[in-house]
PDB file of C-alpha atoms in Angstrom:
ATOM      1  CA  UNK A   1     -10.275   4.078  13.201  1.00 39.00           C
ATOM      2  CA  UNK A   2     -10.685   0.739  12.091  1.00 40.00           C
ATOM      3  CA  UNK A   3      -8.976  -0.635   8.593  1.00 42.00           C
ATOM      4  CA  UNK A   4     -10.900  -3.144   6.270  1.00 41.00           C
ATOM      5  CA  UNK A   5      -8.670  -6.167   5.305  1.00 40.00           C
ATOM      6  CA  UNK A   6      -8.957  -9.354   3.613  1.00 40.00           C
ATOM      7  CA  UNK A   7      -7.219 -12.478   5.083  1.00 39.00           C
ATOM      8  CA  UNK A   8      -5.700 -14.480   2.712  1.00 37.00           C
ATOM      9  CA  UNK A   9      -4.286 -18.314   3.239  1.00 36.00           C
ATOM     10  CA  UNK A  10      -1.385 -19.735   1.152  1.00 35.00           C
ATOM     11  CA  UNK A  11      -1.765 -21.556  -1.995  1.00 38.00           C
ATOM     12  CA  UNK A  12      -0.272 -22.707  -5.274  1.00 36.00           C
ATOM     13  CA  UNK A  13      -2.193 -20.584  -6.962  1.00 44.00           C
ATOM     14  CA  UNK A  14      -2.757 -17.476  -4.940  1.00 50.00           C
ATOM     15  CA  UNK A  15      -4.475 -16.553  -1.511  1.00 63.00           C
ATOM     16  CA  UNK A  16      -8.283 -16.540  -0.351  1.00 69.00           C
ATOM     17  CA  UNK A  17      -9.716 -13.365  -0.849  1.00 70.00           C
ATOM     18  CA  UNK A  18     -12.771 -11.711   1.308  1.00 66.00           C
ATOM     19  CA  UNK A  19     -12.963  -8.668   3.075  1.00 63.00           C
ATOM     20  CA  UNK A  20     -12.734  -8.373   6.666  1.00 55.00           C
ATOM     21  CA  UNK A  21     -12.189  -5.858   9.653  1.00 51.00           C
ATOM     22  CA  UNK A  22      -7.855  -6.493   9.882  1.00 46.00           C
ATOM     23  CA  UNK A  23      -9.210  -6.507  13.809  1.00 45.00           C
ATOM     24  CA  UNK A  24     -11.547  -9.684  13.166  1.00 48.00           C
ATOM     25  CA  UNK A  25      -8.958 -12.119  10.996  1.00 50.00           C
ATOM     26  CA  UNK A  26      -8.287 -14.680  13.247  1.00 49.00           C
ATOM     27  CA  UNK A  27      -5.257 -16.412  14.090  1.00 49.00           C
ATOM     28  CA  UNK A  28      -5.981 -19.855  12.381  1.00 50.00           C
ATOM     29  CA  UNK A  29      -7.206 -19.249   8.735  1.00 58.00           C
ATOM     30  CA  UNK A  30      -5.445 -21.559   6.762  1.00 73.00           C
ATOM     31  CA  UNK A  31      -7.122 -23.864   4.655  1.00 83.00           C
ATOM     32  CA  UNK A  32      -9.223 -26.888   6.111  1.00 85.00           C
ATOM     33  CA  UNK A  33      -7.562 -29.539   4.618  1.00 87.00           C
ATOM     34  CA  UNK A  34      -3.916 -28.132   5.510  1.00 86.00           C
ATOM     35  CA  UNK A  35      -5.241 -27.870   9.409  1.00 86.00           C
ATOM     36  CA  UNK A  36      -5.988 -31.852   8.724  1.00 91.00           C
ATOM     37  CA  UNK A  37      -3.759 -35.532  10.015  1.00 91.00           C
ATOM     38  CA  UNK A  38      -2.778 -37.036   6.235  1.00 92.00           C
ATOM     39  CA  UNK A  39      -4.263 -39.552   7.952  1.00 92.00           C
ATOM     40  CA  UNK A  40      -8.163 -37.743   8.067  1.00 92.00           C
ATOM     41  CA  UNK A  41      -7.273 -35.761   4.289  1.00 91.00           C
ATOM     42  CA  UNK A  42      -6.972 -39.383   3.009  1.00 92.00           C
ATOM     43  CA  UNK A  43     -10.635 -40.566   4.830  1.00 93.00           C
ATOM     44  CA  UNK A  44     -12.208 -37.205   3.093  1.00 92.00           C
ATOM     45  CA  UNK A  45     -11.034 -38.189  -0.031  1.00 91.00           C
ATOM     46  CA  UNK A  46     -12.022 -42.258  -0.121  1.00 93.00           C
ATOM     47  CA  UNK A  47     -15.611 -40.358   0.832  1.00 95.00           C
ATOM     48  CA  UNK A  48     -16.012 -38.471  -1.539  1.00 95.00           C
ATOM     49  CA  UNK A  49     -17.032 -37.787  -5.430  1.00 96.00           C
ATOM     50  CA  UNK A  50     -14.475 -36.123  -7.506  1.00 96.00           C
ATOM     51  CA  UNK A  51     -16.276 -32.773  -9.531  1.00 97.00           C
ATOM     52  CA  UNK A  52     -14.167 -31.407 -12.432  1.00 97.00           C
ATOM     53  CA  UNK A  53     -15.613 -28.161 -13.446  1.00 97.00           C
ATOM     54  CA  UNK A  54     -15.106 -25.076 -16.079  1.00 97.00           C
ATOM     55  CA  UNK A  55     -14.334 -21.814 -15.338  1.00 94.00           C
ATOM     56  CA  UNK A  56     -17.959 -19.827 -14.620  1.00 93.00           C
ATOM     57  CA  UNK A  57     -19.833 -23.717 -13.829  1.00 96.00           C
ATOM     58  CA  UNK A  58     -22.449 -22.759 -11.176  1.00 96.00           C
ATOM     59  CA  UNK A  59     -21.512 -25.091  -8.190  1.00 97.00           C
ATOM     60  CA  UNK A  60     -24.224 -24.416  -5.943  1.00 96.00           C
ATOM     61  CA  UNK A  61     -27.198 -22.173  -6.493  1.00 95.00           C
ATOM     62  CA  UNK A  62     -28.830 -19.615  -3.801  1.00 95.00           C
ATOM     63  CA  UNK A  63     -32.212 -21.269  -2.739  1.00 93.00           C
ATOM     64  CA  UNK A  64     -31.792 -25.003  -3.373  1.00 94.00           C
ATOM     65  CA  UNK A  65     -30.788 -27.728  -0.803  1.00 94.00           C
ATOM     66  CA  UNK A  66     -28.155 -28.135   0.597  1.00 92.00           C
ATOM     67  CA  UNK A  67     -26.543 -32.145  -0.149  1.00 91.00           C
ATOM     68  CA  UNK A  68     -23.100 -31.047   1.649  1.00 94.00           C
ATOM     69  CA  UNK A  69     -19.548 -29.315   1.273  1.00 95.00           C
ATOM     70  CA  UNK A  70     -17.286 -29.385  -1.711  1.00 96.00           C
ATOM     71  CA  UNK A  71     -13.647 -29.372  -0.983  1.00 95.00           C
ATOM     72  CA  UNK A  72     -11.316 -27.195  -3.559  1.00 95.00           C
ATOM     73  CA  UNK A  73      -8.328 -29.577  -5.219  1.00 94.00           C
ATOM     74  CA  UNK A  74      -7.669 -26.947  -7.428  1.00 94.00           C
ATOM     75  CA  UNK A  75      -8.750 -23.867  -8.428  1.00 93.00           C
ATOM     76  CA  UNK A  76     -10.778 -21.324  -7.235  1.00 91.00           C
ATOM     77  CA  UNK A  77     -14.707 -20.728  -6.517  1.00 94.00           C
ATOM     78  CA  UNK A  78     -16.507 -17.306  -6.390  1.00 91.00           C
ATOM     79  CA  UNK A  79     -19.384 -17.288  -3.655  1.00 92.00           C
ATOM     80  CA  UNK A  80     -21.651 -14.309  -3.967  1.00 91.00           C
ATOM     81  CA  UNK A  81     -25.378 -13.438  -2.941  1.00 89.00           C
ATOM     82  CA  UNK A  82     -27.916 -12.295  -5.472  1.00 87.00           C
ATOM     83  CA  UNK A  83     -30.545  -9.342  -4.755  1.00 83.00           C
ATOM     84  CA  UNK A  84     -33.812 -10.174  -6.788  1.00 85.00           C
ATOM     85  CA  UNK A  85     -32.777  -7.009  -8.325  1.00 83.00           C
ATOM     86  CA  UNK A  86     -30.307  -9.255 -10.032  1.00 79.00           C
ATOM     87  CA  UNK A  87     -27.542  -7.163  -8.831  1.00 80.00           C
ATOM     88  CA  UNK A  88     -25.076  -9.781  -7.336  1.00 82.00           C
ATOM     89  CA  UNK A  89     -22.336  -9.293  -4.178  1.00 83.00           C
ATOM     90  CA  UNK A  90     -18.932 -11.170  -4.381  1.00 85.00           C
ATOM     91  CA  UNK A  91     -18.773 -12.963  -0.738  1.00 86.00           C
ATOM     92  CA  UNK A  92     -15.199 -14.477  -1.183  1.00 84.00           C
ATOM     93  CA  UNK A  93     -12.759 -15.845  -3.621  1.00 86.00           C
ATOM     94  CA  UNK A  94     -11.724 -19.726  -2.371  1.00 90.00           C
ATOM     95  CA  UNK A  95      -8.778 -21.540  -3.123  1.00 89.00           C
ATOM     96  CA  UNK A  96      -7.108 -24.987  -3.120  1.00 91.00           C
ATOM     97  CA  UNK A  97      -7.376 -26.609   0.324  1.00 90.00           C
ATOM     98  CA  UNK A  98     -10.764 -24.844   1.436  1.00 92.00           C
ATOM     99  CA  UNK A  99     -14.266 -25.908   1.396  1.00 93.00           C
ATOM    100  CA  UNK A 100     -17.709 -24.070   0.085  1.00 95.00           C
ATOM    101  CA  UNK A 101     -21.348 -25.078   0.792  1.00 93.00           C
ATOM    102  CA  UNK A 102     -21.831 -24.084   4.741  1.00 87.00           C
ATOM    103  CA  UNK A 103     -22.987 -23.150   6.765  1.00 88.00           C
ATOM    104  CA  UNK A 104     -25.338 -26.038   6.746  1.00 90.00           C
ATOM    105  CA  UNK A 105     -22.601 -28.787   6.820  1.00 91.00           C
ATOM    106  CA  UNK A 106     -24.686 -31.637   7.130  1.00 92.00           C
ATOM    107  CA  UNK A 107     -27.466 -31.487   4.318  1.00 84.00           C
ATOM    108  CA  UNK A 108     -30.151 -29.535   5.942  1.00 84.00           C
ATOM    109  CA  UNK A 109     -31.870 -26.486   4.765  1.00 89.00           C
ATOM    110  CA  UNK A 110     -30.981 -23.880   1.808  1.00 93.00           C
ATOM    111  CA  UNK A 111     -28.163 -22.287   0.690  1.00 94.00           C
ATOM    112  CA  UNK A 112     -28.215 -18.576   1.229  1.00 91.00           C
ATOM    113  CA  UNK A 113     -25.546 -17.480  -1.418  1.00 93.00           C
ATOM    114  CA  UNK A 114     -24.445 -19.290  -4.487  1.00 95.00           C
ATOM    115  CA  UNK A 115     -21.134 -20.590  -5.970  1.00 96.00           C
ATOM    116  CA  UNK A 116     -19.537 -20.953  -8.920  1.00 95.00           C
ATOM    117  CA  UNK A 117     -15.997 -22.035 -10.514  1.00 95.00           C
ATOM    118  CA  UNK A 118     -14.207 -18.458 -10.793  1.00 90.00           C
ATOM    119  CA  UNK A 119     -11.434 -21.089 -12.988  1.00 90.00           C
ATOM    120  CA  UNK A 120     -11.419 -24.842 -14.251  1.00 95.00           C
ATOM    121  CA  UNK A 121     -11.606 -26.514 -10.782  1.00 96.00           C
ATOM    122  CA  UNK A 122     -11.260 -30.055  -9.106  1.00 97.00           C
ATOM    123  CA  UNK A 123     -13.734 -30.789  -6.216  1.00 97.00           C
ATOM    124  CA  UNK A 124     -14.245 -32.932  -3.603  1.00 96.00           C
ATOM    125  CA  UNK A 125     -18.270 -33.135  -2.618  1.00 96.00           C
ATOM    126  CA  UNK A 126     -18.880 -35.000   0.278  1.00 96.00           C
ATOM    127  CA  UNK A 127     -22.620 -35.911   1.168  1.00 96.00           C
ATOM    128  CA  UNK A 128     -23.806 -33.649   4.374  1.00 95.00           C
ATOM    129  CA  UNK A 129     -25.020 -37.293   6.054  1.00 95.00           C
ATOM    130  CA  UNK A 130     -21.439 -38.700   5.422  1.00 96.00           C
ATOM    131  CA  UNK A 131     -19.574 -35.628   6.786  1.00 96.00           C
ATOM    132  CA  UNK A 132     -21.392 -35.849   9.991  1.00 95.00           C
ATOM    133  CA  UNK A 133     -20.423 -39.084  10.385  1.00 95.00           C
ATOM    134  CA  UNK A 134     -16.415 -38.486   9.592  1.00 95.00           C
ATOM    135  CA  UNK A 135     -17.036 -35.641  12.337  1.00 95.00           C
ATOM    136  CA  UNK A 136     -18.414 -37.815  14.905  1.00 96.00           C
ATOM    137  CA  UNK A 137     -15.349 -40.214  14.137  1.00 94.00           C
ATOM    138  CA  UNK A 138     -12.732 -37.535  13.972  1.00 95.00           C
ATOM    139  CA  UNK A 139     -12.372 -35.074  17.044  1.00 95.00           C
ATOM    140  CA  UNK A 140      -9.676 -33.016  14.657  1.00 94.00           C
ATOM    141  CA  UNK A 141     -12.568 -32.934  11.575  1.00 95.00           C
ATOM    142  CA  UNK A 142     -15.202 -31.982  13.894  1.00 95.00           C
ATOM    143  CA  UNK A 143     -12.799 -28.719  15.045  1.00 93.00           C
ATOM    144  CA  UNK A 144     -11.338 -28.209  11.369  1.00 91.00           C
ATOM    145  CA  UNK A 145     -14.887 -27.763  10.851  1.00 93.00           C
ATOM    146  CA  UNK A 146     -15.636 -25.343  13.721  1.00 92.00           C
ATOM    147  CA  UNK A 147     -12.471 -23.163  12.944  1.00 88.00           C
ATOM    148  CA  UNK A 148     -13.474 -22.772   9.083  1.00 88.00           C
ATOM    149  CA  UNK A 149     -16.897 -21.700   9.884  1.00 88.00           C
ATOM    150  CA  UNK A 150     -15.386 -19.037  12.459  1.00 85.00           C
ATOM    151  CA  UNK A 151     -13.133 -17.688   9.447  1.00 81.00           C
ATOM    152  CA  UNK A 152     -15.958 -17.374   6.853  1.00 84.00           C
ATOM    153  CA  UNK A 153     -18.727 -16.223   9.541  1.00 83.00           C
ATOM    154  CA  UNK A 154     -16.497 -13.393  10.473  1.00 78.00           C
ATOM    155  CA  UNK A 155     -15.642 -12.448   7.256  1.00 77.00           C
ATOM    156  CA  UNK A 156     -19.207 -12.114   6.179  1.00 78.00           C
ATOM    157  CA  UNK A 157     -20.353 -10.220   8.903  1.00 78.00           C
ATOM    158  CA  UNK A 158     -17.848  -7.926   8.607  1.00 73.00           C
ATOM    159  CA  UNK A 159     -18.450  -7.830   4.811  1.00 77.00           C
ATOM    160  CA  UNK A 160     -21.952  -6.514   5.545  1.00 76.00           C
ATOM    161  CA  UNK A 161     -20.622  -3.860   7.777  1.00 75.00           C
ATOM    162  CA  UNK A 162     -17.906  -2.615   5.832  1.00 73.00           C
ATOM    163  CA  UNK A 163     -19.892  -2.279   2.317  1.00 76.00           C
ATOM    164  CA  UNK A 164     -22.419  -0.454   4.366  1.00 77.00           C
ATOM    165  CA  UNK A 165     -20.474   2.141   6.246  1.00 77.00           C
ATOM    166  CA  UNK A 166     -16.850   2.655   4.058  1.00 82.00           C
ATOM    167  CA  UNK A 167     -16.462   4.506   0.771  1.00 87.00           C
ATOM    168  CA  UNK A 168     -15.868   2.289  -2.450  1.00 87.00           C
ATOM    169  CA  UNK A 169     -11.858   4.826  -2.859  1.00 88.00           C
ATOM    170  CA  UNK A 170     -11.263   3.620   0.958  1.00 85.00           C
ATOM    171  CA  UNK A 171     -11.755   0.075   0.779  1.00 85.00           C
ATOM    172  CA  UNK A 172      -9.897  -0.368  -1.954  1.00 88.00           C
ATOM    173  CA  UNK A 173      -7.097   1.081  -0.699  1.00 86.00           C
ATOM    174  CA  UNK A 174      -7.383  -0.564   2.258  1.00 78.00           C
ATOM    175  CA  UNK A 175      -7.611  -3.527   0.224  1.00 81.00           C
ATOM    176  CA  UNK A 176      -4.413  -3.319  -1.715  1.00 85.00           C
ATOM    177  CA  UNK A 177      -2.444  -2.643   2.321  1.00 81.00           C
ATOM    178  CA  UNK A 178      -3.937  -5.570   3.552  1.00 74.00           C
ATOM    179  CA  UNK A 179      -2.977  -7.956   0.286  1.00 75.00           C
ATOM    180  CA  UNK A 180       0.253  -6.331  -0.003  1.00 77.00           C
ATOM    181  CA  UNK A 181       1.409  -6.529   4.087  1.00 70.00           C
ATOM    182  CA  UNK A 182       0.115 -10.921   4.201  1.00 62.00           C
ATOM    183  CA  UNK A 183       2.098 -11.002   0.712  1.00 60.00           C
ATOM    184  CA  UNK A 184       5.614 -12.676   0.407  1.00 49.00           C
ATOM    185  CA  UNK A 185       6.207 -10.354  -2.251  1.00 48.00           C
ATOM    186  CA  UNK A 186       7.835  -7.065  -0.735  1.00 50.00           C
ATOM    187  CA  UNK A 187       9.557  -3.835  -1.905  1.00 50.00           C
ATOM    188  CA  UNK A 188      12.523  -2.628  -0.206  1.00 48.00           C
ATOM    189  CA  UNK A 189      11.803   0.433   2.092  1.00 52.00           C
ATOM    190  CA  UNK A 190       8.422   1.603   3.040  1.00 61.00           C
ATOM    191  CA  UNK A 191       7.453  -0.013  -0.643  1.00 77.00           C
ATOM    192  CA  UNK A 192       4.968  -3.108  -0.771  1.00 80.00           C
ATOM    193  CA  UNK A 193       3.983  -4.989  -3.212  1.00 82.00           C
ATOM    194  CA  UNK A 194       0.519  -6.710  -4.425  1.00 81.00           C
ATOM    195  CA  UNK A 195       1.569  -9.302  -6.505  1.00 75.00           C
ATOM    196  CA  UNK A 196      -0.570  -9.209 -10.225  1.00 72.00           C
ATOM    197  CA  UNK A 197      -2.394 -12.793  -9.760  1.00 74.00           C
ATOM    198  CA  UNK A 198      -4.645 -10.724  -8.326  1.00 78.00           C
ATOM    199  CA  UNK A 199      -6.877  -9.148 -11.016  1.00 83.00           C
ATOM    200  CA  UNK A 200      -8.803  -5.489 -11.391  1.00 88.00           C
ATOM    201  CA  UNK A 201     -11.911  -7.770 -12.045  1.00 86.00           C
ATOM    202  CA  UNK A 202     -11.523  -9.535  -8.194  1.00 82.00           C
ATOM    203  CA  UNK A 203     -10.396  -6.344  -6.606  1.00 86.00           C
ATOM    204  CA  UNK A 204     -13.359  -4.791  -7.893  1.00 88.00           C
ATOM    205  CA  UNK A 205     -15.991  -7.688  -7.353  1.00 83.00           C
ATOM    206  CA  UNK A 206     -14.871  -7.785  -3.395  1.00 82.00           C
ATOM    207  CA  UNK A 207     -15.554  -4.293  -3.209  1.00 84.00           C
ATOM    208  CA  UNK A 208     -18.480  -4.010  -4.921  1.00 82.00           C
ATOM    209  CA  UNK A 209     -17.824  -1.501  -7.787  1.00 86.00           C
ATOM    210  CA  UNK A 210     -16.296  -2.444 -11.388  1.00 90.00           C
ATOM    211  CA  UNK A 211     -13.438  -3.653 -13.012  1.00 90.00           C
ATOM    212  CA  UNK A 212     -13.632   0.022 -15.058  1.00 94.00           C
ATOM    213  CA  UNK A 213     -13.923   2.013 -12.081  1.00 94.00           C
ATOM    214  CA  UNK A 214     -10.830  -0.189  -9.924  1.00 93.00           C
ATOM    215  CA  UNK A 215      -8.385   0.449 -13.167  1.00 93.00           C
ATOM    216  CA  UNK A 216      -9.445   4.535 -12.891  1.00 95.00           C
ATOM    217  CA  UNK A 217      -9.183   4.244  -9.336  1.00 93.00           C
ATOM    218  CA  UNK A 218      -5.271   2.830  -9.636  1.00 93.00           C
ATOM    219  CA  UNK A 219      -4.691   4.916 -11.738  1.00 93.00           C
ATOM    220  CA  UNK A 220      -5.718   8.012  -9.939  1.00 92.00           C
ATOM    221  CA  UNK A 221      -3.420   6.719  -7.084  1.00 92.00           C
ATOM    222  CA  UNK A 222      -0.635   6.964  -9.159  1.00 91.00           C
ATOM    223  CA  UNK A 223      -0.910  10.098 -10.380  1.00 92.00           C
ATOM    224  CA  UNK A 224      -1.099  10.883  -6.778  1.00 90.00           C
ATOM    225  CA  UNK A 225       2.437   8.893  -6.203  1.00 90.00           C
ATOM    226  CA  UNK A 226       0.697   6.548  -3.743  1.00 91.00           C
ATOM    227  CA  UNK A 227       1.429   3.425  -5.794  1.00 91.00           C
ATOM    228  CA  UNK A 228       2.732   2.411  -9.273  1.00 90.00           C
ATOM    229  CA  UNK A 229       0.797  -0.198 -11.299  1.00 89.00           C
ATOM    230  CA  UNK A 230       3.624  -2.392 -13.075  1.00 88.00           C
ATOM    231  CA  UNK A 231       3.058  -5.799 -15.268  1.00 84.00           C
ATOM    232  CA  UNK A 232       4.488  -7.894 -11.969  1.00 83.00           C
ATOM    233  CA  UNK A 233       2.964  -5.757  -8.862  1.00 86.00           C
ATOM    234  CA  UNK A 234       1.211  -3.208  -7.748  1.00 89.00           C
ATOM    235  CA  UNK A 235       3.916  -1.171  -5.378  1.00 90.00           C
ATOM    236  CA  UNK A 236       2.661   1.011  -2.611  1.00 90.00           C
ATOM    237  CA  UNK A 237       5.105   3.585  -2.180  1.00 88.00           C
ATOM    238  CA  UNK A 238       3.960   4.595   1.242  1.00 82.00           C
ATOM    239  CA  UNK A 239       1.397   2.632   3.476  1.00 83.00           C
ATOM    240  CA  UNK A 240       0.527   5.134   5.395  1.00 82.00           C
ATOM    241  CA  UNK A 241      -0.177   7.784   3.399  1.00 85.00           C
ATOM    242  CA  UNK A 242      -1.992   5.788   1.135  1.00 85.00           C
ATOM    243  CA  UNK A 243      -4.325   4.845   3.724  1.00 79.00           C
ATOM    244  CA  UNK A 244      -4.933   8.633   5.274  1.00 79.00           C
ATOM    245  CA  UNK A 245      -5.572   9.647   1.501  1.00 75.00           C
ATOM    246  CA  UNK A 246      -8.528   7.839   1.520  1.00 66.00           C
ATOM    247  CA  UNK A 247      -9.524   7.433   5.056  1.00 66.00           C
ATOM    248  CA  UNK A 248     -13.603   8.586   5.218  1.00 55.00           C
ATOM    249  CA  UNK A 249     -13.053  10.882   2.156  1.00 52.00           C
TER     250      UNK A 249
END
């Protein structure tokens, strides 16, 4: 059986968040501008306009035109599709050092999914038509570019297959194992650890179910003894177990 993952990337204020098949995370996920020569990151920056935005500031909308990418300074942006329903799908937490606005990098078409500041941010937008020129300048751009849009078209493929085919108990179990094994935060043991910058409110949006039903869930596991929920971590007591507890029930 396949286990549902996310794939996090180091930053000062936490990892990348989005669900993925742990078979599908590729080898080179860290952040674009960390995969860049100083040299290039400094280039990016002369290029582009600085954003400063508050927490829950739409920074692209599903539908409208795409003008380019915005590269995170700081903070964090939610992407997430919205059914006409109104019911809305958390894509992907971002962090520092990543971009948003594909997968039309160069101005052209709509976006599919929208954006906004999950916390105050600092941006970087760069103009699609400018970008493509800084590509065709920069051989190690250009593949920065290729790479990122490997990571984030995997993990929304596999986003779309896992929603559809895994119960909301399993992938959040498999959810905490895959946070707390790419964590630097460990127990001793067979314990592990998901540290608590991660909140009920993400856990539950990447799922797709509710802050309410993530902090019932948790709590269910440990009356089971699977994991204990304590103001600095979450501690799995047992990996495995915790994941055959859940595991198509």
């Amino acid at each position: 059986m396949q286990h549902s993952s996310v794939a996090p990337t180091p930053s000062p204020e936490g990892h990348a968040l989005f669900l993925i098949d742990e078979h599908d995370v590729p080898d080179e996920n860290s952040p674009l501008m960390e995969t860049l020569p100083a040299s290039v990151r400094q280039i990016i920056r002369r290029n582009s306009t600085t954003l400063r935005l508050s927490a829950r500031t739409r920074v692209f909308e599903q539908g409208r035109p795409h003008a380019g990418i915005f590269v995170i300074e700081k903070g964090t942006v939610r992407t997430f599709y919205a059914a006409p329903t109104g019911k809305e799908i958390t894509l992907a937490y971002w962090t520092e050092g990543h971009f948003v606005g594909g997968p039309e990098l160069f101005g052209r078409g709509t976006h599919v999914w929208s954006a906004e500041a999950a916390s105050a941010c600092v941006l970087s937008w760069i103009p699609g038509h400018v970008l493509r020129g800084l590509a065709l300048q920069s051989p190690a751009l250009a593949m920065g570019l290729i790479d990122a849009l490997i990571v984030k078209g995997r993990c929304y493929s596999s986003l779309a297959q896992i929603l559809g085919t895994k119960p909301a108990r399993e992938r959040l179990a498999e959810l905490l194992l895959a946070l707390a094994e790419r964590s630097t935060s460990t127990g001793p043991g067979q314990e592990r650890e998901v540290p608590r910058h991660v909140t009920h409110e993400q856990l539950a949006a990447i799922i797709g179910s509710t802050r309410q039903w993530v902090t019932a869930t948790l709590a269910r596991f440990e009356r089971d003894g699977l994991v204990s929920v304590r103001p600095e971590a979450i501690v799995i007591h047992n990996a495995r177990a915790l994941r055959d507890a859940y595991a198509s029930s």
